[in-house]
Tab-separated table of C-alpha atoms and ligand atoms in Angstrom:
chain	number	residue	atom	x	y	z
A	1	UNK	CA	50.672	287.923	111.062
A	2	UNK	CA	48.793	285.144	110.566
A	3	UNK	CA	45.405	286.229	109.730
A	4	UNK	CA	42.328	284.568	111.814
A	5	UNK	CA	40.732	283.098	107.757
A	6	UNK	CA	44.606	281.542	106.911
A	7	UNK	CA	45.245	280.068	110.364
A	8	UNK	CA	41.575	278.440	109.824
A	9	UNK	CA	42.709	277.528	105.911
A	10	UNK	CA	45.707	275.896	107.403
A	11	UNK	CA	44.262	273.716	109.989
A	12	UNK	CA	41.651	272.349	107.680
A	13	UNK	CA	43.385	269.406	107.795
A	14	UNK	CA	43.536	268.327	110.635
A	15	UNK	CA	39.394	266.993	109.936
A	16	UNK	CA	39.237	263.412	108.926
A	17	UNK	CA	36.646	264.569	106.893
A	18	UNK	CA	36.891	267.793	105.891
A	19	UNK	CA	35.638	269.686	102.918
A	20	UNK	CA	35.837	273.244	103.696
A	21	UNK	CA	32.431	273.066	105.607
A	22	UNK	CA	33.910	274.339	108.596
A	23	UNK	CA	36.255	276.690	107.316
A	24	UNK	CA	33.796	278.193	105.322
A	25	UNK	CA	31.027	278.542	108.840
A	26	UNK	CA	33.873	280.115	111.608
A	27	UNK	CA	35.409	282.399	109.068
A	28	UNK	CA	31.211	282.944	108.784
A	29	UNK	CA	31.116	283.194	112.458
A	30	UNK	CA	34.479	285.513	112.753
A	31	UNK	CA	32.335	288.506	109.348
A	32	UNK	CA	29.101	288.580	112.078
A	33	UNK	CA	31.694	288.814	114.947
A	34	UNK	CA	33.162	292.173	113.241
A	35	UNK	CA	29.828	293.587	112.423
A	36	UNK	CA	28.981	292.849	116.232
A	37	UNK	CA	31.795	294.905	117.522
A	38	UNK	CA	31.301	297.778	115.109
A	39	UNK	CA	27.150	297.912	117.022
A	40	UNK	CA	28.793	296.852	120.664
A	41	UNK	CA	30.929	300.293	120.368
A	42	UNK	CA	28.547	302.426	119.229
A	43	UNK	CA	26.880	301.232	122.330
A	44	UNK	CA	28.117	304.592	124.109
A	45	UNK	CA	26.307	306.955	121.443
A	46	UNK	CA	22.946	305.587	122.890
A	47	UNK	CA	22.442	308.971	124.955
A	48	UNK	CA	23.918	310.948	121.770
A	49	UNK	CA	21.400	308.564	119.568
A	50	UNK	CA	18.743	306.782	121.168
A	51	UNK	CA	18.542	303.933	123.887
A	52	UNK	CA	18.676	300.423	122.174
A	53	UNK	CA	14.850	299.630	121.812
A	54	UNK	CA	13.924	303.400	121.085
A	55	UNK	CA	14.000	305.837	118.720
A	56	UNK	CA	16.521	307.759	117.591
A	57	UNK	CA	16.581	311.293	116.496
A	58	UNK	CA	15.609	310.253	113.397
A	59	UNK	CA	12.636	308.572	114.065
A	60	UNK	CA	13.808	304.832	113.147
A	61	UNK	CA	13.494	301.905	115.783
A	62	UNK	CA	17.065	301.115	117.511
A	63	UNK	CA	17.326	297.113	117.413
A	64	UNK	CA	17.898	296.170	121.150
A	65	UNK	CA	21.642	294.730	120.997
A	66	UNK	CA	21.263	291.682	122.176
A	67	UNK	CA	19.059	290.701	118.517
A	68	UNK	CA	20.891	292.831	116.107
A	69	UNK	CA	23.818	290.452	117.195
A	70	UNK	CA	20.994	287.387	117.256
A	71	UNK	CA	19.974	288.279	113.971
A	72	UNK	CA	22.697	289.369	112.802
A	73	UNK	CA	25.181	285.659	113.555
A	74	UNK	CA	21.843	283.956	111.765
A	75	UNK	CA	22.323	285.831	108.750
A	76	UNK	CA	25.899	284.804	108.412
A	77	UNK	CA	25.224	281.458	109.374
A	78	UNK	CA	22.643	281.756	106.423
A	79	UNK	CA	24.601	283.145	103.885
A	80	UNK	CA	27.081	279.914	103.679
A	81	UNK	CA	24.944	278.305	103.939
A	82	UNK	CA	26.922	275.242	106.539
A	83	UNK	CA	23.845	275.194	109.104
A	84	UNK	CA	20.578	273.587	109.591
A	85	UNK	CA	19.402	274.688	112.523
A	86	UNK	CA	20.079	277.144	115.767
A	87	UNK	CA	19.205	276.707	119.310
A	88	UNK	CA	19.891	280.900	120.328
A	89	UNK	CA	19.686	281.813	123.975
A	90	UNK	CA	17.607	284.492	122.209
A	91	UNK	CA	14.725	282.139	119.873
A	92	UNK	CA	12.655	280.098	122.581
A	93	UNK	CA	12.284	277.818	120.090
A	94	UNK	CA	15.521	276.379	117.857
A	95	UNK	CA	15.778	278.106	114.418
A	96	UNK	CA	15.977	276.248	110.944
A	97	UNK	CA	16.546	277.286	107.964
A	98	UNK	CA	13.997	276.851	104.865
A	99	UNK	CA	16.260	277.570	102.175
A	100	UNK	CA	17.471	274.716	100.257
A	101	UNK	CA	21.691	275.427	100.619
A	102	UNK	CA	21.399	275.418	104.604
A	103	UNK	CA	18.962	272.350	104.334
A	104	UNK	CA	21.469	270.414	102.630
A	105	UNK	CA	24.288	271.906	105.963
A	106	UNK	CA	26.226	269.775	107.465
A	107	UNK	CA	25.953	272.317	110.665
A	108	UNK	CA	23.842	272.511	113.655
A	109	UNK	CA	25.117	275.917	116.142
A	110	UNK	CA	24.543	276.860	119.421
A	111	UNK	CA	24.403	279.868	120.469
A	112	UNK	CA	24.655	282.821	122.630
A	113	UNK	CA	24.367	286.114	120.507
A	114	UNK	CA	25.359	288.974	123.145
A	115	UNK	CA	26.372	287.183	126.472
A	116	UNK	CA	26.069	289.770	129.993
A	117	UNK	CA	24.469	292.234	128.047
A	118	UNK	CA	23.184	293.513	130.763
A	119	UNK	CA	26.381	295.212	131.367
A	120	UNK	CA	26.218	297.202	127.603
A	121	UNK	CA	25.597	300.522	129.478
A	122	UNK	CA	28.644	299.969	131.745
A	123	UNK	CA	31.437	299.165	129.166
A	124	UNK	CA	32.398	296.535	131.040
A	125	UNK	CA	32.928	293.482	129.013
A	126	UNK	CA	30.495	291.068	127.438
A	127	UNK	CA	30.828	288.466	124.722
A	128	UNK	CA	29.189	285.981	121.070
A	129	UNK	CA	29.669	282.482	122.646
A	130	UNK	CA	29.277	279.073	119.679
A	131	UNK	CA	28.940	275.466	119.402
A	132	UNK	CA	29.222	273.399	116.328
A	133	UNK	CA	28.069	270.269	116.075
A	134	UNK	CA	27.487	267.442	112.796
A	135	UNK	CA	24.311	267.163	112.300
A	136	UNK	CA	22.805	264.114	113.382
A	137	UNK	CA	19.900	264.155	111.333
A	138	UNK	CA	20.589	263.326	106.784
A	139	UNK	CA	18.983	265.959	105.108
A	140	UNK	CA	16.171	268.800	104.620
A	141	UNK	CA	15.984	271.203	107.892
A	142	UNK	CA	17.474	269.802	111.415
A	143	UNK	CA	15.667	269.262	114.221
A	144	UNK	CA	15.856	268.885	118.290
A	145	UNK	CA	17.106	265.693	117.893
A	146	UNK	CA	20.758	267.738	116.313
A	147	UNK	CA	20.974	270.012	118.722
A	148	UNK	CA	20.135	267.741	121.466
A	149	UNK	CA	24.149	266.739	121.414
A	150	UNK	CA	26.505	265.585	124.213
A	151	UNK	CA	28.578	268.591	124.433
A	152	UNK	CA	31.999	265.801	123.835
A	153	UNK	CA	30.745	265.697	120.236
A	154	UNK	CA	31.020	269.175	119.910
A	155	UNK	CA	33.240	270.019	116.174
A	156	UNK	CA	34.466	273.817	117.360
A	157	UNK	CA	34.129	276.229	119.705
A	158	UNK	CA	34.835	279.908	120.362
A	159	UNK	CA	33.336	282.963	122.167
A	160	UNK	CA	33.747	286.463	121.049
A	161	UNK	CA	34.762	289.239	123.315
A	162	UNK	CA	34.103	293.048	123.217
A	163	UNK	CA	36.154	294.656	125.294
A	164	UNK	CA	39.330	297.111	125.185
A	165	UNK	CA	40.289	295.052	122.143
A	166	UNK	CA	37.357	292.082	120.333
A	167	UNK	CA	38.917	288.701	120.452
A	168	UNK	CA	38.056	285.504	118.657
A	169	UNK	CA	39.304	282.425	120.552
A	170	UNK	CA	38.554	279.698	118.845
A	171	UNK	CA	38.845	275.295	119.076
A	172	UNK	CA	37.729	272.534	116.843
A	173	UNK	CA	39.374	270.026	120.122
A	174	UNK	CA	43.360	270.773	118.451
A	175	UNK	CA	44.184	273.169	121.397
A	176	UNK	CA	43.031	276.898	121.798
A	177	UNK	CA	44.465	279.989	119.621
A	178	UNK	CA	43.002	283.935	120.268
A	179	UNK	CA	42.963	285.711	117.336
A	180	UNK	CA	42.219	289.744	118.046
A	181	UNK	CA	40.549	292.083	116.433
A	182	UNK	CA	43.533	294.286	114.079
A	183	UNK	CA	40.638	297.792	113.498
A	184	UNK	CA	42.811	299.472	111.694
A	185	UNK	CA	42.958	297.024	108.760
A	186	UNK	CA	39.043	294.775	109.457
A	187	UNK	CA	40.989	291.821	109.808
A	188	UNK	CA	41.711	289.158	113.027
A	189	UNK	CA	45.152	288.445	114.023
A	190	UNK	CA	46.653	284.862	115.479
A	191	UNK	CA	47.566	287.373	118.944
A	192	UNK	CA	47.243	284.517	121.526
A	193	UNK	CA	48.599	280.988	120.054
A	194	UNK	CA	47.935	278.132	121.860
A	195	UNK	CA	46.373	279.154	125.279
A	196	UNK	CA	46.772	276.940	128.069
A	197	UNK	CA	46.172	277.904	131.736
A	198	UNK	CA	49.117	279.279	133.379
A	199	UNK	CA	50.808	276.119	136.143
A	200	UNK	CA	48.680	278.244	139.226
A	201	UNK	CA	46.225	280.114	139.614
A	202	UNK	CA	44.547	282.762	142.278
A	203	UNK	CA	41.240	284.384	140.352
A	204	UNK	CA	38.134	282.978	142.527
A	205	UNK	CA	35.060	284.283	140.777
A	206	UNK	CA	31.825	283.763	141.810
A	207	UNK	CA	29.048	285.577	143.443
A	208	UNK	CA	29.040	285.978	146.722
A	209	UNK	CA	25.411	287.685	147.293
A	210	UNK	CA	24.302	284.248	146.220
A	211	UNK	CA	26.337	283.298	149.795
A	212	UNK	CA	22.879	282.255	151.778
A	213	UNK	CA	21.631	279.748	149.293
A	214	UNK	CA	24.794	278.113	148.273
A	215	UNK	CA	25.203	273.993	148.904
A	216	UNK	CA	27.760	273.493	151.783
A	217	UNK	CA	30.453	271.831	149.372
A	218	UNK	CA	30.515	275.730	147.697
A	219	UNK	CA	30.740	277.707	151.327
A	220	UNK	CA	33.622	275.130	152.378
A	221	UNK	CA	34.979	276.403	148.798
A	222	UNK	CA	35.998	279.920	149.392
A	223	UNK	CA	35.976	279.883	153.038
A	224	UNK	CA	39.893	277.355	151.746
A	225	UNK	CA	40.264	280.165	149.108
A	226	UNK	CA	40.470	282.556	151.636
A	227	UNK	CA	42.043	281.129	154.931
A	228	UNK	CA	46.430	281.674	155.092
A	229	UNK	CA	48.219	279.197	153.044
A	230	UNK	CA	51.453	281.211	150.710
A	231	UNK	CA	52.659	277.305	150.424
A	232	UNK	CA	49.815	277.292	147.502
A	233	UNK	CA	49.060	280.733	146.998
A	234	UNK	CA	46.723	281.937	149.237
A	235	UNK	CA	44.154	283.593	150.076
A	236	UNK	CA	43.767	284.048	146.648
A	237	UNK	CA	41.911	286.020	145.023
A	238	UNK	CA	38.205	287.618	144.315
A	239	UNK	CA	37.266	288.837	140.570
A	240	UNK	CA	34.082	288.886	138.930
A	241	UNK	CA	32.667	291.306	136.792
A	242	UNK	CA	29.437	288.869	135.609
A	243	UNK	CA	30.719	288.249	131.969
A	244	UNK	CA	30.332	285.000	131.410
A	245	UNK	CA	33.230	285.230	128.533
A	246	UNK	CA	35.140	288.145	130.528
A	247	UNK	CA	35.471	286.077	133.204
A	248	UNK	CA	36.417	282.764	131.803
A	249	UNK	CA	39.249	285.017	129.551
A	250	UNK	CA	41.338	286.661	132.113
A	251	UNK	CA	40.525	283.593	134.191
A	252	UNK	CA	41.947	281.461	130.754
A	253	UNK	CA	45.152	283.835	130.581
A	254	UNK	CA	45.775	284.923	134.963
A	255	UNK	CA	44.819	280.989	136.035
A	256	UNK	CA	41.567	281.104	137.847
A	257	UNK	CA	38.209	279.106	138.736
A	258	UNK	CA	34.498	280.604	137.725
A	259	UNK	CA	31.704	279.099	139.489
A	260	UNK	CA	28.718	280.042	138.797
A	261	UNK	CA	26.523	276.757	141.501
A	262	UNK	CA	23.176	275.405	141.388
A	263	UNK	CA	22.197	276.998	144.169
A	264	UNK	CA	18.818	276.283	146.916
A	265	UNK	CA	16.561	278.614	144.849
A	266	UNK	CA	18.360	277.467	141.539
A	267	UNK	CA	18.972	274.079	141.564
A	268	UNK	CA	20.215	273.861	138.562
A	269	UNK	CA	22.752	277.263	138.233
A	270	UNK	CA	21.790	280.030	135.846
A	271	UNK	CA	23.987	279.038	133.181
A	272	UNK	CA	22.705	277.289	130.490
A	273	UNK	CA	24.405	274.024	129.119
A	274	UNK	CA	23.925	274.015	124.804
A	275	UNK	CA	25.718	277.149	124.438
A	276	UNK	CA	27.073	279.296	127.831
A	277	UNK	CA	29.195	275.830	129.325
A	278	UNK	CA	29.150	272.913	126.790
A	279	UNK	CA	31.614	275.941	124.368
A	280	UNK	CA	33.374	277.100	127.524
A	281	UNK	CA	33.892	274.078	128.966
A	282	UNK	CA	35.486	272.341	124.897
A	283	UNK	CA	38.045	275.571	125.215
A	284	UNK	CA	38.787	274.761	129.071
A	285	UNK	CA	39.962	271.193	129.021
A	286	UNK	CA	41.436	271.740	125.623
A	287	UNK	CA	43.558	274.708	127.234
A	288	UNK	CA	44.055	272.430	130.090
A	289	UNK	CA	41.958	273.341	132.402
A	290	UNK	CA	38.572	271.617	133.175
A	291	UNK	CA	34.735	272.205	133.402
A	292	UNK	CA	32.007	270.281	136.339
A	293	UNK	CA	28.712	270.756	137.431
A	294	UNK	CA	30.984	270.453	140.487
A	295	UNK	CA	29.932	266.374	140.649
A	296	UNK	CA	30.314	265.104	136.947
A	297	UNK	CA	32.360	266.595	133.977
A	298	UNK	CA	29.867	269.037	132.028
A	299	UNK	CA	31.077	267.508	128.192
A	300	UNK	CA	29.919	264.240	129.398
A	301	UNK	CA	25.802	266.115	131.019
A	302	UNK	CA	23.617	264.539	127.803
A	303	UNK	CA	21.259	267.811	127.514
A	304	UNK	CA	17.578	267.206	127.368
A	305	UNK	CA	16.372	270.499	126.120
A	306	UNK	CA	17.916	273.763	124.846
A	307	UNK	CA	17.786	276.044	127.530
A	308	UNK	CA	18.779	274.009	129.902
A	309	UNK	CA	20.781	275.409	132.989
A	310	UNK	CA	23.903	273.427	135.326
A	311	UNK	CA	25.794	274.359	137.899
A	312	UNK	CA	28.905	275.014	136.748
A	313	UNK	CA	32.691	275.001	138.136
A	314	UNK	CA	35.068	275.969	135.205
A	315	UNK	CA	38.537	276.796	134.694
A	316	UNK	CA	42.196	275.426	136.089
A	317	UNK	CA	42.420	272.349	136.766
A	318	UNK	CA	43.670	271.722	140.338
A	319	UNK	CA	41.685	274.470	141.141
A	320	UNK	CA	38.292	272.593	139.449
A	321	UNK	CA	39.626	269.383	141.480
A	322	UNK	CA	39.656	271.351	144.339
A	323	UNK	CA	36.199	272.419	144.332
A	324	UNK	CA	35.063	269.418	143.312
A	325	UNK	CA	36.236	267.960	146.096
A	326	UNK	CA	34.334	269.618	148.858
A	327	UNK	CA	31.298	269.256	146.776
A	328	UNK	CA	31.925	265.445	147.539
A	329	UNK	CA	32.717	266.230	150.046
A	330	UNK	CA	30.046	267.903	152.195
A	331	UNK	CA	27.203	266.869	149.286
A	332	UNK	CA	24.174	265.854	151.511
A	333	UNK	CA	24.226	262.057	149.964
A	334	UNK	CA	27.095	262.227	152.749
A	335	UNK	CA	25.700	262.707	155.339
B	1	AHM	P1	22.745	286.398	130.721
B	1	AHM	O1	22.670	285.400	129.298
B	1	AHM	O2	21.172	286.836	130.936
B	1	AHM	O3	23.648	287.949	129.847
B	1	AHM	O4	23.144	285.530	131.845
B	1	AHM	C1	24.821	285.013	131.577
B	1	AHM	C2	25.713	286.205	132.598
B	1	AHM	C3	27.094	286.003	132.728
B	1	AHM	O5	27.480	286.093	131.489
B	1	AHM	C4	27.093	286.035	134.061
B	1	AHM	O6	28.527	285.057	134.549
B	1	AHM	C5	26.165	285.777	134.401
B	1	AHM	O7	25.395	286.012	133.976
B	1	AHM	C6	25.768	286.600	135.545
B	1	AHM	O8	24.414	286.597	136.591
B	1	AHM	P2	24.605	287.584	137.900
B	1	AHM	O9	24.489	288.487	137.917
B	1	AHM	O10	23.664	285.896	138.456
B	1	AHM	O11	26.383	286.807	138.631
B	2	MG	MG1	23.516	284.440	127.831
């Protein structure tokens, strides 16, 4: 079976400017993923060893898992020296590497080191999301402008899902491939080559508890999902874990739409453009799906700050398009 390292090396030639650096960077991300996976799997032992964020029985401070994951990915990327700056959900400002090798690194990364981390204690899958760009500045420490790039300029993106098995799914703009961690040997093996959304799709994933705050277009789309129409596979079925990586991963394999819309309380929704929506949107498009705000393509948005939030509709293409129809039809501007 093909390993992640072999696969990435083979694909290197697909880059016009390939020098092996992106290959190295993706491999470093794979290494950090294994370390985080080890800690995530230990999370069930918190009752025995002490809660994360508290002292364990040896009196040592247990790092919170999201803090651990952040440090782990930051360190792994420093090790290779390919990355000059990182925007992370865990850091208010961009993180720049001060060592000489990293300062000459060609790439910047936006990441959510442990998305859905509030789900750890209930044993629900969580994930890491990453997005890679070529830097814009020519040298020195990376800067904000390097990170505030449009999603369509990503050179690679992916996620790691720490679930019943641990998978790394990524794209470099040539389709989407998924690798499963074989724990017995500690190697990611190609298990899901050329992933695409299936034709049909009947899952909709949305936190309906926010229903009263939704815009009319979202409410009408939900109503549409619930109508009886066997010809279009309706009523659809609801699946919502509340962990973006897990919800997206399931919908990618089974066919479905994930929505985190803007609400009257939070018009920009909850999810962050740089390290949640853009990488997932890139994967979705590469898998034949679609990602939008309900009105415009996610990957076309010019970000203005690193923790910017956007409404997010992602998944099977025809389902996202249908949701967009409702958003347009019931848009306040049409009244
Ligand atoms: P987080 O980055 O604070 O973990 O929040 C992101 C998560 C997503 O994984 C998930 O889809 C969403 O928040 C769930 O939000 P809600 O609990 O409002 O439904
Ligand atoms: Mg998150």
